[in-house]
């Protein structure tokens, strides 16, 4: 059956002239020149991607955290608290890569005993190859979010307010394909209410490729 049907098909095909010699040569040139060239280029790009252009983590650094404003009062009789705190933070992000780093919109959070009490936006941007971006971030504690915290009254009376800042920057670098990078920065600090001073400031950095 198979043989017959294939024979019938053969009959239907109009015999073509044999392939021209230069067509053969063209094919041989493709095999001998173009394919090795493509392989060499792929190898070159792979080596470059693994060496010079190897993706590196962005380096985040909190240069300074300064107390911009501190107003507080405790109404002992009514157990009521008024609190207004502003922190000025300067953060640098260095892109050690040979290509630009694009990062998306993000938010810096100010936390008090794991509750978010303030936030500031970081608008999306780009950091050029080898460049360092400086970000001025102002965080304002929103007292209304804090008033529900039962610890606040005792912290204010004791004279130390523990706070935490949390920043996540997420971006991509493009080396052959998009590589996702994320950095996390957490700073713990205490506000010494008697001196209006920041003490025990400790920052912790992590990054993921
Ligand atoms: C907090 O203090 C700043 C600067 O003194 C002031 O502009 C702002 O109105 C205050 N906020 C509250 C809620 O009192
Ligand atoms: C980033 O934020 C800006 C300004 O808030 C907004 O216009 C833009 O749409 C945001 N981009 C993304 C991808 O969400
Ligand atoms: C960031 O803050 C520093 C110190 O307060 C100031 O010198 C600098 O001009 C600020 N940069 C921007 C972009 O606001």
XYZ file of C-alpha atoms and ligand atoms in Angstrom:
251
model
C 0.000 0.000 0.000
C 2.648 2.436 1.121
C 4.834 1.702 -1.875
C 1.984 2.135 -4.332
C 0.811 5.416 -2.918
C 4.321 6.828 -2.865
C 4.745 5.796 -6.490
C 1.557 7.582 -7.405
C 2.806 10.699 -5.679
C 6.108 10.475 -7.558
C 4.264 10.387 -10.836
C 2.439 13.579 -9.968
C 5.631 15.535 -9.358
C 7.019 17.429 -12.293
C 10.700 16.444 -12.547
C 12.883 19.456 -11.770
C 16.279 20.134 -13.202
C 19.111 19.024 -10.923
C 20.317 21.556 -8.349
C 22.731 24.032 -9.842
C 26.395 23.708 -8.840
C 26.618 27.223 -7.369
C 23.684 26.465 -5.137
C 25.758 23.583 -3.742
C 28.708 25.883 -3.254
C 26.500 28.403 -1.469
C 25.376 25.722 0.906
C 28.945 24.613 1.525
C 30.004 28.214 2.293
C 27.148 28.437 4.783
C 28.334 25.210 6.431
C 32.028 26.084 6.456
C 31.952 29.824 7.200
C 28.670 31.082 8.553
C 27.931 28.311 11.034
C 31.439 28.320 12.593
C 31.223 32.141 12.712
C 27.895 31.986 14.536
C 29.304 29.373 16.941
C 32.384 31.551 17.550
C 30.178 34.570 18.247
C 27.970 32.566 20.611
C 31.110 31.352 22.397
C 32.485 34.896 22.565
C 29.256 36.296 23.971
C 29.050 33.448 26.471
C 32.622 34.048 27.639
C 31.989 37.800 27.911
C 28.729 37.195 29.756
C 30.556 34.964 32.225
C 33.525 37.297 32.729
C 33.557 41.016 31.918
C 29.780 41.313 31.744
C 29.051 38.873 34.543
C 26.105 40.235 36.523
C 27.067 41.702 39.888
C 24.859 42.709 42.760
C 24.165 46.416 43.245
C 25.845 47.794 46.361
C 23.547 49.731 48.642
C 24.877 51.913 51.417
C 23.070 54.052 53.963
C 25.371 57.067 54.175
C 23.476 58.858 56.870
C 20.280 58.957 58.850
C 19.597 62.258 60.525
C 16.790 63.362 62.791
C 15.080 66.231 61.002
C 12.345 66.973 63.435
C 11.262 65.580 66.767
C 8.218 66.761 68.692
C 6.596 64.703 71.311
C 4.557 65.110 74.404
C 2.956 62.698 76.771
C -0.231 63.511 78.563
C 0.259 61.345 81.616
C -3.190 62.001 83.054
C -5.002 60.870 79.895
C -2.342 58.390 78.718
C -2.260 60.311 75.456
C 0.748 60.800 73.212
C 1.667 63.368 70.628
C 4.578 62.438 68.397
C 6.097 63.953 65.262
C 9.340 62.490 63.899
C 11.093 63.143 60.594
C 14.158 61.225 59.446
C 16.389 62.353 56.591
C 18.139 59.433 55.009
C 20.809 59.481 52.341
C 21.274 56.192 50.546
C 23.640 55.407 47.701
C 23.218 52.573 45.252
C 26.245 51.621 43.182
C 25.843 49.650 39.982
C 29.133 47.744 39.535
C 28.021 46.239 36.223
C 29.284 47.077 32.729
C 25.698 47.747 31.702
C 22.952 49.986 33.082
C 20.662 48.952 35.922
C 16.974 49.784 35.664
C 15.035 49.778 38.903
C 11.318 49.990 39.414
C 9.150 52.097 41.714
C 9.516 51.151 45.313
C 8.728 52.338 48.795
C 10.856 52.853 51.887
C 9.055 51.894 55.056
C 9.485 53.204 58.557
C 8.479 50.658 61.153
C 7.853 50.766 64.838
C 7.792 47.346 66.477
C 6.923 45.712 63.121
C 4.046 48.139 62.406
C 4.467 50.386 59.365
C 4.249 53.962 60.676
C 5.580 55.901 57.697
C 6.664 55.513 54.116
C 8.386 57.348 51.281
C 8.376 56.548 47.568
C 11.468 55.852 45.479
C 10.564 56.594 41.854
C 11.819 54.232 39.185
C 15.103 55.124 37.545
C 18.271 53.980 35.870
C 21.836 53.784 37.138
C 24.483 53.830 34.416
C 27.342 51.332 34.198
C 29.660 51.808 37.167
C 27.655 54.785 38.440
C 26.442 55.527 41.926
C 23.022 57.008 42.556
C 22.331 59.081 45.647
C 18.824 59.050 47.044
C 17.549 61.545 49.594
C 14.681 59.985 51.428
C 12.561 61.762 54.006
C 10.534 59.535 56.277
C 7.828 60.998 58.462
C 6.354 59.021 61.260
C 2.603 59.172 61.121
C 1.555 59.346 64.709
C -2.014 58.352 64.025
C -0.803 54.939 62.936
C 1.202 54.643 66.123
C -1.434 55.579 68.639
C -2.900 52.120 68.556
C 0.368 50.647 69.730
C 0.254 49.901 73.422
C 4.042 49.894 73.661
C 4.389 53.505 72.590
C 3.391 55.039 75.870
C 5.910 53.000 77.834
C 8.645 53.614 75.232
C 8.113 57.360 75.411
C 8.148 57.306 79.189
C 11.334 55.224 79.186
C 12.937 57.748 76.807
C 13.888 55.462 73.926
C 11.908 54.973 70.749
C 13.087 52.008 68.645
C 12.520 52.390 64.895
C 13.377 50.438 61.801
C 13.692 51.466 58.160
C 13.155 48.937 55.421
C 14.037 49.458 51.773
C 13.803 47.051 48.874
C 15.128 47.982 45.456
C 14.257 45.697 42.609
C 15.701 46.050 39.142
C 17.014 44.392 36.028
C 20.255 44.442 34.118
C 20.320 43.279 30.526
C 23.245 41.010 29.611
C 22.142 38.782 26.719
C 18.896 38.473 28.637
C 17.286 40.296 31.572
C 18.787 39.450 34.937
C 16.746 40.334 37.984
C 18.479 41.882 40.985
C 17.022 42.789 44.372
C 18.617 44.502 47.342
C 17.205 44.695 50.836
C 18.370 47.248 53.377
C 17.178 47.250 56.946
C 18.355 49.764 59.538
C 17.565 49.551 63.208
C 17.931 52.676 65.272
C 16.802 54.145 68.562
C 15.736 57.707 69.155
C 17.051 58.947 72.470
C 14.212 61.263 73.405
C 16.065 63.081 76.178
C 18.832 64.282 73.797
C 16.842 64.244 70.537
C 19.529 61.996 69.202
C 19.791 58.847 67.091
C 21.647 56.011 68.787
C 22.423 52.336 68.159
C 22.143 52.675 64.417
C 22.830 49.405 62.640
C 22.179 48.644 58.994
C 21.982 45.259 57.393
C 22.308 44.678 53.654
C 21.399 41.714 51.511
C 21.195 41.297 47.766
C 19.966 38.601 45.431
C 20.790 38.014 41.815
C 5.385 67.669 62.228
O 6.435 68.627 62.208
C 6.605 69.293 60.967
C 7.831 70.166 61.054
O 7.875 70.887 62.242
C 5.353 70.073 60.646
O 5.475 70.692 59.393
C 4.157 69.109 60.610
O 2.967 69.838 60.420
C 4.054 68.337 61.925
N 3.006 67.354 61.823
C 2.062 67.183 62.749
C 1.085 66.098 62.462
O 2.008 67.880 63.733
C 5.999 54.631 38.929
O 5.555 55.786 39.600
C 5.199 56.855 38.747
C 4.885 58.078 39.590
O 4.286 57.746 40.793
C 4.009 56.407 37.897
O 3.647 57.449 37.012
C 4.403 55.175 37.109
O 3.300 54.682 36.401
C 4.913 54.084 38.034
N 5.421 52.993 37.221
C 5.062 51.732 37.423
C 5.673 50.721 36.527
O 4.266 51.418 38.293
C 20.560 65.317 49.367
O 20.886 65.764 50.660
C 22.192 66.299 50.759
C 22.469 66.616 52.213
O 21.332 67.059 52.868
C 22.268 67.545 49.878
O 23.577 68.079 49.954
C 21.932 67.161 48.450
O 21.913 68.314 47.624
C 20.602 66.470 48.374
N 20.396 65.982 47.027
C 19.230 66.005 46.428
C 19.187 65.441 45.050
O 18.234 66.481 46.945
